[in-house]
């Protein structure tokens, strides 16, 4: 017996990327824009979606709701009378801490792409793992709330770097916190100087219009608001 | 804990290229911009490889420093210098900096540091008449007795 070295030179996540491309081809064929929305647990993704999708105009929006367990978020968003598909990662996916292209693909038959213009994929709450896996999206956005601390962009740079839009949420709490908003913005700029940064309070609605306009405009060549 | 998924992907990639041969080494190039923890990756690789032809294989990691190039002024820099293991460094020295430190432009290009690449694998080529490895099982197996009988 002897050993042979074999040249591979292949990205380990090629298989995920291939499936992400297949997802993207399906989205494009049906004319569906797709946004991958990520954050730490409890940053306010669902509340932000409740707020902005209540005012979605003519856009037909669907949500793919990723969670390890439970359907609380899907139940909340269903109240908006939009199609919501729950994708639990503990059901056959080992309780994964993120959605990958294959998990999203498995849910597409339920999503009914032909009936929507925009699909929002609300990823599993986690600042590390979801950033590594493409799912076939047009754009990535993240929510970062002011209760999480100014240092998070420095601690989780990949998540902040990978997103086109960073939403700084829960700004209504700023008067009650020892939180340096300028420092957070500076730290976001350090890791992703090209990100579009928005400040919102999903609770009061303050600033959410800009995020709604961006979200509903993804895939439609609408300029990002300044 | 996405290192579990990444490890599975590495094992699958290695097995595909091994084409039925036993894998002894997997060489992986891992960029420092990936948020993959090497110790965790090695831990899961061993588990995921069990009961496959990657069982017992060694995962060799080559860590790749990050390198950015400014599209405006051409300056090159490491945007995410990391301390040596366990070293604590104060101040701004080790904070990530993806805006060009020379001209302050945004939109630099990542030249390296995003790698998560199976570079090569080492496989065991069996001889034409494969025999069980001598230390593989308990001694005095039926197979051994059969062989002895054959010689006599």
CSV table of N, CA and C in Angstrom, one decimal, chain A residues 1-16 93-98 100 103 126-134 152-161 186-195, chain B residues 1-6 9-10 12-14 16-18 21 24-25 27-28 33-36 58 68 71 92 95-100 105-108 110 114-127 133:
chain,number,residue,atom,x,y,z
A,1,UNK,N,0.8,-1.2,0.0
A,1,UNK,CA,0.0,0.0,0.0
A,1,UNK,C,0.9,1.2,0.0
A,2,UNK,N,0.5,2.2,-0.8
A,2,UNK,CA,1.3,3.5,-0.8
A,2,UNK,C,0.3,4.6,-0.8
A,3,UNK,N,0.8,5.8,-0.5
A,3,UNK,CA,-0.1,7.0,-0.4
A,3,UNK,C,0.1,7.8,-1.7
A,4,UNK,N,-1.0,8.3,-2.1
A,4,UNK,CA,-1.0,9.2,-3.3
A,4,UNK,C,-1.6,10.5,-2.9
A,5,UNK,N,-1.0,11.6,-3.3
A,5,UNK,CA,-1.6,12.9,-3.0
A,5,UNK,C,-2.4,13.4,-4.2
A,6,UNK,N,-3.6,13.8,-4.0
A,6,UNK,CA,-4.5,14.2,-5.1
A,6,UNK,C,-4.8,15.7,-4.9
A,7,UNK,N,-4.6,16.4,-6.0
A,7,UNK,CA,-4.9,17.8,-6.0
A,7,UNK,C,-6.4,18.0,-6.1
A,8,UNK,N,-7.0,18.8,-5.2
A,8,UNK,CA,-8.5,19.0,-5.2
A,8,UNK,C,-8.8,20.5,-5.5
A,9,UNK,N,-8.2,21.4,-4.8
A,9,UNK,CA,-8.4,22.9,-5.0
A,9,UNK,C,-9.9,23.2,-5.2
A,10,UNK,N,-10.7,22.8,-4.2
A,10,UNK,CA,-12.1,23.1,-4.4
A,10,UNK,C,-12.7,23.7,-3.1
A,11,UNK,N,-13.5,24.7,-3.2
A,11,UNK,CA,-14.1,25.3,-2.0
A,11,UNK,C,-14.9,24.3,-1.3
A,12,UNK,N,-14.8,24.2,0.0
A,12,UNK,CA,-15.5,23.2,0.7
A,12,UNK,C,-17.0,23.4,0.7
A,13,UNK,N,-17.4,24.6,0.5
A,13,UNK,CA,-18.8,24.9,0.4
A,13,UNK,C,-19.4,25.0,-1.0
A,14,UNK,N,-18.6,24.4,-2.0
A,14,UNK,CA,-19.1,24.4,-3.3
A,14,UNK,C,-20.5,23.8,-3.5
A,15,UNK,N,-20.7,22.7,-2.7
A,15,UNK,CA,-22.0,22.1,-2.8
A,15,UNK,C,-23.1,23.0,-2.4
A,16,UNK,N,-22.9,23.8,-1.3
A,16,UNK,CA,-23.9,24.8,-0.9
A,16,UNK,C,-24.1,25.9,-2.0
A,93,UNK,N,-32.7,18.7,10.2
A,93,UNK,CA,-31.4,19.4,9.9
A,93,UNK,C,-30.5,19.5,11.1
A,94,UNK,N,-30.8,18.7,12.1
A,94,UNK,CA,-29.9,18.6,13.3
A,94,UNK,C,-29.9,19.8,14.2
A,95,UNK,N,-30.9,20.6,14.1
A,95,UNK,CA,-31.0,21.8,15.0
A,95,UNK,C,-29.9,22.8,14.6
A,96,UNK,N,-29.7,22.9,13.3
A,96,UNK,CA,-28.6,23.8,12.9
A,96,UNK,C,-28.9,25.3,13.3
A,97,UNK,N,-27.8,26.0,13.4
A,97,UNK,CA,-27.9,27.4,13.9
A,97,UNK,C,-28.0,28.4,12.8
A,98,UNK,N,-28.3,27.9,11.6
A,98,UNK,CA,-28.3,28.8,10.4
A,98,UNK,C,-29.2,28.1,9.4
A,100,UNK,N,-29.0,27.0,5.4
A,100,UNK,CA,-28.2,26.9,4.2
A,100,UNK,C,-29.0,26.7,3.0
A,103,UNK,N,-31.5,23.7,2.9
A,103,UNK,CA,-32.7,23.9,3.8
A,103,UNK,C,-33.7,24.8,3.1
A,126,UNK,N,-28.6,34.6,15.0
A,126,UNK,CA,-27.2,34.1,15.2
A,126,UNK,C,-26.3,35.1,14.5
A,127,UNK,N,-25.3,35.6,15.1
A,127,UNK,CA,-24.4,36.6,14.5
A,127,UNK,C,-23.2,35.9,13.8
A,128,UNK,N,-23.0,34.6,13.9
A,128,UNK,CA,-21.9,34.0,13.3
A,128,UNK,C,-22.2,33.1,12.1
A,129,UNK,N,-22.9,32.0,12.3
A,129,UNK,CA,-23.1,31.0,11.3
A,129,UNK,C,-23.8,31.4,10.0
A,130,UNK,N,-25.0,32.1,10.1
A,130,UNK,CA,-25.7,32.4,8.9
A,130,UNK,C,-24.8,33.2,7.9
A,131,UNK,N,-23.8,33.9,8.4
A,131,UNK,CA,-23.0,34.7,7.4
A,131,UNK,C,-22.2,33.9,6.5
A,132,UNK,N,-22.0,32.6,6.8
A,132,UNK,CA,-21.1,31.7,6.0
A,132,UNK,C,-21.9,31.1,4.8
A,133,UNK,N,-23.2,31.1,4.9
A,133,UNK,CA,-23.9,30.3,3.9
A,133,UNK,C,-24.8,31.1,3.0
A,134,UNK,N,-24.5,31.1,1.7
A,134,UNK,CA,-25.4,31.7,0.7
A,134,UNK,C,-26.6,30.8,0.5
A,152,UNK,N,-20.1,45.0,18.8
A,152,UNK,CA,-20.5,43.8,18.0
A,152,UNK,C,-19.9,43.8,16.6
A,153,UNK,N,-19.8,44.9,15.9
A,153,UNK,CA,-19.2,44.8,14.6
A,153,UNK,C,-17.8,44.3,14.6
A,154,UNK,N,-17.1,44.6,15.7
A,154,UNK,CA,-15.7,44.2,15.8
A,154,UNK,C,-15.6,42.8,16.3
A,155,UNK,N,-16.6,42.3,17.0
A,155,UNK,CA,-16.5,40.9,17.4
A,155,UNK,C,-17.1,39.9,16.4
A,156,UNK,N,-18.0,40.4,15.5
A,156,UNK,CA,-18.6,39.5,14.5
A,156,UNK,C,-18.5,40.2,13.2
A,157,UNK,N,-17.2,40.4,12.7
A,157,UNK,CA,-17.0,41.2,11.5
A,157,UNK,C,-17.6,40.6,10.2
A,158,UNK,N,-17.6,39.3,10.2
A,158,UNK,CA,-18.1,38.6,8.9
A,158,UNK,C,-19.5,38.9,8.7
A,159,UNK,N,-20.3,38.8,9.7
A,159,UNK,CA,-21.8,39.1,9.6
A,159,UNK,C,-22.0,40.6,9.1
A,160,UNK,N,-21.3,41.5,9.7
A,160,UNK,CA,-21.4,42.9,9.3
A,160,UNK,C,-20.9,43.2,7.9
A,161,UNK,N,-19.8,42.4,7.6
A,161,UNK,CA,-19.2,42.7,6.3
A,161,UNK,C,-20.0,42.1,5.1
A,186,UNK,N,-19.3,54.1,13.9
A,186,UNK,CA,-17.8,54.1,13.6
A,186,UNK,C,-17.3,52.6,13.4
A,187,UNK,N,-17.8,51.8,14.3
A,187,UNK,CA,-17.3,50.4,14.3
A,187,UNK,C,-17.9,49.6,13.1
A,188,UNK,N,-19.2,50.0,12.7
A,188,UNK,CA,-19.7,49.4,11.5
A,188,UNK,C,-18.9,49.8,10.3
A,189,UNK,N,-18.6,51.1,10.3
A,189,UNK,CA,-17.8,51.6,9.2
A,189,UNK,C,-16.4,51.0,9.1
A,190,UNK,N,-15.8,50.6,10.2
A,190,UNK,CA,-14.5,50.0,10.3
A,190,UNK,C,-14.6,48.6,9.5
A,191,UNK,N,-15.7,47.9,9.7
A,191,UNK,CA,-15.7,46.5,9.1
A,191,UNK,C,-16.4,46.5,7.8
A,192,UNK,N,-17.3,47.4,7.6
A,192,UNK,CA,-18.1,47.5,6.3
A,192,UNK,C,-18.3,48.9,5.8
A,193,UNK,N,-17.3,49.6,5.3
A,193,UNK,CA,-17.5,51.0,4.9
A,193,UNK,C,-18.5,51.2,3.8
A,194,UNK,N,-18.9,50.1,3.1
A,194,UNK,CA,-19.8,50.2,2.0
A,194,UNK,C,-21.2,49.9,2.4
A,195,UNK,N,-21.5,49.6,3.6
A,195,UNK,CA,-22.8,49.2,4.0
A,195,UNK,C,-23.7,50.5,4.1
B,1,UNK,N,-21.2,27.0,15.9
B,1,UNK,CA,-21.3,25.6,15.7
B,1,UNK,C,-21.5,25.2,14.2
B,2,UNK,N,-21.4,26.2,13.3
B,2,UNK,CA,-21.5,25.8,11.9
B,2,UNK,C,-20.3,25.0,11.5
B,3,UNK,N,-19.3,24.9,12.3
B,3,UNK,CA,-18.1,24.1,12.0
B,3,UNK,C,-18.5,22.7,11.8
B,4,UNK,N,-19.7,22.2,12.3
B,4,UNK,CA,-20.2,20.9,12.1
B,4,UNK,C,-20.6,20.8,10.6
B,5,UNK,N,-21.3,21.8,10.1
B,5,UNK,CA,-21.7,21.8,8.7
B,5,UNK,C,-20.5,21.9,7.8
B,6,UNK,N,-19.5,22.7,8.2
B,6,UNK,CA,-18.3,22.9,7.3
B,6,UNK,C,-17.5,21.6,7.3
B,9,UNK,N,-19.1,19.2,5.0
B,9,UNK,CA,-18.8,19.6,3.6
B,9,UNK,C,-17.3,19.2,3.2
B,10,UNK,N,-16.4,19.3,4.1
B,10,UNK,CA,-15.0,19.0,3.9
B,10,UNK,C,-14.9,17.5,3.6
B,12,UNK,N,-17.3,15.4,2.7
B,12,UNK,CA,-17.9,15.0,1.5
B,12,UNK,C,-17.1,15.3,0.3
B,13,UNK,N,-16.4,16.5,0.3
B,13,UNK,CA,-15.5,16.9,-0.8
B,13,UNK,C,-14.4,15.9,-0.9
B,14,UNK,N,-13.8,15.5,0.2
B,14,UNK,CA,-12.7,14.6,0.2
B,14,UNK,C,-13.1,13.2,-0.3
B,16,UNK,N,-15.5,12.5,-2.3
B,16,UNK,CA,-15.8,12.5,-3.7
B,16,UNK,C,-14.5,12.3,-4.5
B,17,UNK,N,-13.5,13.1,-4.1
B,17,UNK,CA,-12.2,13.0,-4.8
B,17,UNK,C,-11.4,11.7,-4.5
B,18,UNK,N,-11.7,11.1,-3.4
B,18,UNK,CA,-11.0,9.9,-3.0
B,18,UNK,C,-11.5,8.7,-3.8
B,21,UNK,N,-11.2,5.3,-2.2
B,21,UNK,CA,-9.9,5.0,-1.5
B,21,UNK,C,-10.0,5.5,-0.1
B,24,UNK,N,-6.2,9.5,4.1
B,24,UNK,CA,-5.3,9.6,5.3
B,24,UNK,C,-5.1,11.1,5.7
B,25,UNK,N,-5.0,12.0,4.8
B,25,UNK,CA,-4.8,13.4,5.1
B,25,UNK,C,-5.7,14.3,4.2
B,27,UNK,N,-5.8,18.3,3.3
B,27,UNK,CA,-5.2,19.6,3.4
B,27,UNK,C,-6.2,20.7,3.1
B,28,UNK,N,-6.4,21.6,4.1
B,28,UNK,CA,-7.4,22.7,4.0
B,28,UNK,C,-6.7,24.0,4.1
B,33,UNK,N,-10.4,35.5,7.5
B,33,UNK,CA,-11.6,36.3,7.4
B,33,UNK,C,-12.8,35.4,7.6
B,34,UNK,N,-12.7,34.1,7.5
B,34,UNK,CA,-13.8,33.2,7.8
B,34,UNK,C,-13.9,33.1,9.3
B,35,UNK,N,-15.1,33.0,9.8
B,35,UNK,CA,-15.3,32.8,11.2
B,35,UNK,C,-15.5,31.3,11.5
B,36,UNK,N,-14.4,30.6,11.2
B,36,UNK,CA,-14.3,29.2,11.4
B,36,UNK,C,-13.3,29.0,12.5
B,58,UNK,N,-6.2,12.8,9.0
B,58,UNK,CA,-5.7,14.0,9.7
B,58,UNK,C,-6.1,15.2,8.9
B,68,UNK,N,-6.0,42.9,1.9
B,68,UNK,CA,-6.9,43.8,1.1
B,68,UNK,C,-6.1,44.6,0.1
B,71,UNK,N,-8.9,49.9,-4.1
B,71,UNK,CA,-9.1,50.1,-5.5
B,71,UNK,C,-8.7,51.6,-5.9
B,92,UNK,N,-5.9,50.1,19.6
B,92,UNK,CA,-6.6,50.0,18.3
B,92,UNK,C,-5.8,49.1,17.4
B,95,UNK,N,-7.8,46.1,15.9
B,95,UNK,CA,-9.2,46.2,15.5
B,95,UNK,C,-9.3,46.1,14.0
B,96,UNK,N,-10.3,45.4,13.5
B,96,UNK,CA,-10.4,45.2,12.1
B,96,UNK,C,-10.6,46.6,11.4
B,97,UNK,N,-10.0,46.7,10.2
B,97,UNK,CA,-10.0,48.0,9.5
B,97,UNK,C,-10.2,47.7,8.0
B,98,UNK,N,-11.4,47.7,7.5
B,98,UNK,CA,-11.6,47.4,6.1
B,98,UNK,C,-11.7,48.7,5.2
B,99,UNK,N,-11.6,49.8,5.8
B,99,UNK,CA,-11.5,51.1,5.0
B,99,UNK,C,-10.0,51.3,4.8
B,100,UNK,N,-9.6,51.7,3.7
B,100,UNK,CA,-8.2,51.9,3.4
B,100,UNK,C,-7.5,52.8,4.4
B,105,UNK,N,-10.5,55.3,1.5
B,105,UNK,CA,-11.5,54.9,0.6
B,105,UNK,C,-12.2,53.6,1.0
B,106,UNK,N,-13.5,53.5,0.7
B,106,UNK,CA,-14.2,52.2,0.9
B,106,UNK,C,-14.1,51.4,-0.3
B,107,UNK,N,-14.6,50.2,-0.2
B,107,UNK,CA,-14.7,49.3,-1.5
B,107,UNK,C,-13.4,48.7,-1.9
B,108,UNK,N,-12.6,48.3,-0.9
B,108,UNK,CA,-11.3,47.6,-1.3
B,108,UNK,C,-11.6,46.1,-1.6
B,110,UNK,N,-10.8,42.1,-1.5
B,110,UNK,CA,-10.2,41.1,-0.7
B,110,UNK,C,-9.3,40.2,-1.6
B,114,UNK,N,-10.4,34.8,2.5
B,114,UNK,CA,-11.7,34.1,2.4
B,114,UNK,C,-11.7,32.7,2.1
B,115,UNK,N,-10.5,32.1,2.1
B,115,UNK,CA,-10.3,30.7,1.7
B,115,UNK,C,-11.0,29.7,2.6
B,116,UNK,N,-11.7,28.7,2.1
B,116,UNK,CA,-12.2,27.6,2.8
B,116,UNK,C,-12.1,26.4,1.8
B,117,UNK,N,-10.8,26.1,1.5
B,117,UNK,CA,-10.6,25.3,0.3
B,117,UNK,C,-9.9,24.0,0.6
B,118,UNK,N,-10.5,22.9,0.1
B,118,UNK,CA,-9.8,21.6,0.2
B,118,UNK,C,-8.7,21.7,-0.9
B,119,UNK,N,-7.5,21.8,-0.4
B,119,UNK,CA,-6.4,21.9,-1.4
B,119,UNK,C,-6.0,20.6,-2.0
B,120,UNK,N,-5.8,19.6,-1.2
B,120,UNK,CA,-5.4,18.3,-1.6
B,120,UNK,C,-5.8,17.2,-0.6
B,121,UNK,N,-5.8,16.0,-1.0
B,121,UNK,CA,-6.0,14.9,-0.1
B,121,UNK,C,-4.9,13.9,-0.3
B,122,UNK,N,-4.6,13.1,0.7
B,122,UNK,CA,-3.8,11.9,0.5
B,122,UNK,C,-4.6,10.7,0.7
B,123,UNK,N,-4.5,9.8,-0.3
B,123,UNK,CA,-5.3,8.5,-0.2
B,123,UNK,C,-4.3,7.3,-0.2
B,124,UNK,N,-4.8,6.2,0.4
B,124,UNK,CA,-4.0,5.0,0.4
B,124,UNK,C,-4.4,4.2,-0.8
B,125,UNK,N,-3.4,3.9,-1.7
B,125,UNK,CA,-3.7,3.1,-2.9
B,125,UNK,C,-3.5,1.6,-2.5
B,126,UNK,N,-4.5,0.8,-2.6
B,126,UNK,CA,-4.4,-0.6,-2.3
B,126,UNK,C,-3.7,-1.3,-3.3
B,127,UNK,N,-3.0,-2.4,-2.9
B,127,UNK,CA,-2.4,-3.3,-3.9
B,127,UNK,C,-3.5,-4.1,-4.6
B,133,UNK,N,-5.4,-4.6,7.1
B,133,UNK,CA,-4.2,-4.1,7.8
B,133,UNK,C,-3.9,-4.9,9.0
